[in-house]
Amino acid sequence: MNIEPIRLILFTRYPVAGKAKTRLIPAVGEGGAAKIHKLLAQKTVATIASVAKNNANVDFIISYTGAEKGDFQNWLGSENIIFQKQIEGDLSDRLLAMVKPAPVIFFGSDTPDLNRTHVNDAVNALRTYDVVVGPALDGGYYLIGMNSVYDELLRDMPWSSDQVLSETLRRCDAMGLKVHMLGPLSDCDEPEDLKRWDWLLSEYRDVQL
């Protein structure tokens, strides 16, 4: 099965206090939440970019919101990165706007432990599987990839709930899709999640906005 080239798409926003990682604000304040988001986004970009740099048949795309393209380029760099502004709408709308052409893998910037192995495994899985999913411990997923356009996996999903993963797998089964599951990881969304990563709590104060 020839699935090249593959697009790795990261959805992220600009780290503006009060607009980023809002569920963390009760624990670390608006500025602290924005700084944590900034740190996580930078780490995720570096991880995905390192995979794309070593694979000529992989494109790295950042789907951005909250600032202009130049602001993101100044923040995250522009070498070997394609920037595309997110459309207005809910998460389904934004994902569906980016799903073509497949193959494609979608990422968020909320998973501190995401590393190159996860990204490489996802890319390689799409050589023999229809769908690859990186399950999150909260019942969602930290990445989803597909070797063809399966709109049904992105429409009318119970986003921001613990049903996202189970509903995705149910739909894959109903469609007869072959799914590869990566190892589970934790997302950093809620104040209690911060307990898993002492380095975030100790370092976010030092990240300059």
GROMACS .gro file of C-alpha atoms in nm, residues 63-147:
model
   85
   63SER     CA    1  -0.285   2.461   1.169
   64TYR     CA    2  -0.287   2.780   1.373
   65THR     CA    3  -0.521   3.025   1.540
   66GLY     CA    4  -0.496   3.321   1.777
   67ALA     CA    5  -0.235   3.525   1.588
   68GLU     CA    6  -0.098   3.587   1.240
   69LYS     CA    7   0.124   3.353   1.039
   70GLY     CA    8   0.429   3.571   1.096
   71ASP     CA    9   0.380   3.556   1.472
   72PHE     CA   10   0.385   3.176   1.461
   73GLN     CA   11   0.688   3.171   1.235
   74ASN     CA   12   0.875   3.401   1.472
   75TRP     CA   13   0.773   3.183   1.766
   76LEU     CA   14   0.813   2.831   1.627
   77GLY     CA   15   1.042   2.881   1.329
   78SER     CA   16   0.957   2.826   0.966
   79GLU     CA   17   1.213   2.577   0.834
   80ASN     CA   18   1.035   2.280   0.675
   81ILE     CA   19   0.702   2.384   0.832
   82ILE     CA   20   0.388   2.474   0.636
   83PHE     CA   21   0.152   2.712   0.818
   84GLN     CA   22  -0.221   2.710   0.748
   85LYS     CA   23  -0.477   2.919   0.933
   86GLN     CA   24  -0.761   2.731   1.099
   87ILE     CA   25  -1.110   2.793   0.969
   88GLU     CA   26  -1.389   2.910   1.196
   89GLY     CA   27  -1.609   2.641   1.346
   90ASP     CA   28  -1.603   2.357   1.594
   91LEU     CA   29  -1.334   2.091   1.610
   92SER     CA   30  -1.512   1.870   1.356
   93ASP     CA   31  -1.524   2.158   1.108
   94ARG     CA   32  -1.155   2.236   1.155
   95LEU     CA   33  -1.045   1.874   1.121
   96LEU     CA   34  -1.260   1.809   0.817
   97ALA     CA   35  -1.117   2.119   0.648
   98MET     CA   36  -0.769   1.966   0.676
   99VAL     CA   37  -0.836   1.595   0.616
  100LYS     CA   38  -0.779   1.604   0.240
  101PRO     CA   39  -0.558   1.481   0.091
  102ALA     CA   40  -0.496   1.168   0.293
  103PRO     CA   41  -0.287   1.009   0.433
  104VAL     CA   42  -0.289   1.240   0.730
  105ILE     CA   43  -0.214   1.230   1.103
  106PHE     CA   44  -0.364   1.488   1.338
  107PHE     CA   45  -0.194   1.595   1.661
  108GLY     CA   46  -0.275   1.828   1.947
  109SER     CA   47  -0.016   2.005   2.163
  110ASP     CA   48  -0.140   1.874   2.499
  111THR     CA   49   0.066   1.555   2.539
  112PRO     CA   50   0.393   1.615   2.727
  113ASP     CA   51   0.526   1.261   2.680
  114LEU     CA   52   0.479   1.246   2.302
  115ASN     CA   53   0.814   1.152   2.146
  116ARG     CA   54   0.966   1.065   1.811
  117THR     CA   55   0.891   0.695   1.857
  118HIS     CA   56   0.518   0.764   1.879
  119VAL     CA   57   0.527   0.979   1.566
  120ASN     CA   58   0.739   0.733   1.369
  121ASP     CA   59   0.522   0.440   1.478
  122ALA     CA   60   0.212   0.626   1.363
  123VAL     CA   61   0.365   0.700   1.023
  124ASN     CA   62   0.478   0.341   0.977
  125ALA     CA   63   0.142   0.200   1.090
  126LEU     CA   64  -0.036   0.369   0.802
  127ARG     CA   65   0.161   0.153   0.561
  128THR     CA   66  -0.049  -0.150   0.658
  129TYR     CA   67  -0.347  -0.016   0.858
  130ASP     CA   68  -0.640   0.204   0.761
  131VAL     CA   69  -0.635   0.402   1.085
  132VAL     CA   70  -0.385   0.462   1.365
  133VAL     CA   71  -0.492   0.591   1.705
  134GLY     CA   72  -0.288   0.710   2.002
  135PRO     CA   73  -0.523   0.663   2.298
  136ALA     CA   74  -0.523   0.915   2.582
  137LEU     CA   75  -0.588   0.797   2.935
  138ASP     CA   76  -0.880   1.038   2.970
  139GLY     CA   77  -1.084   0.851   2.708
  140GLY     CA   78  -0.981   1.061   2.410
  141TYR     CA   79  -0.681   1.033   2.182
  142TYR     CA   80  -0.358   1.227   2.136
  143LEU     CA   81  -0.333   1.149   1.765
  144ILE     CA   82  -0.542   0.997   1.491
  145GLY     CA   83  -0.422   0.907   1.143
  146MET     CA   84  -0.592   0.767   0.838
  147ASN     CA   85  -0.464   0.647   0.502
   0.00000   0.00000   0.00000
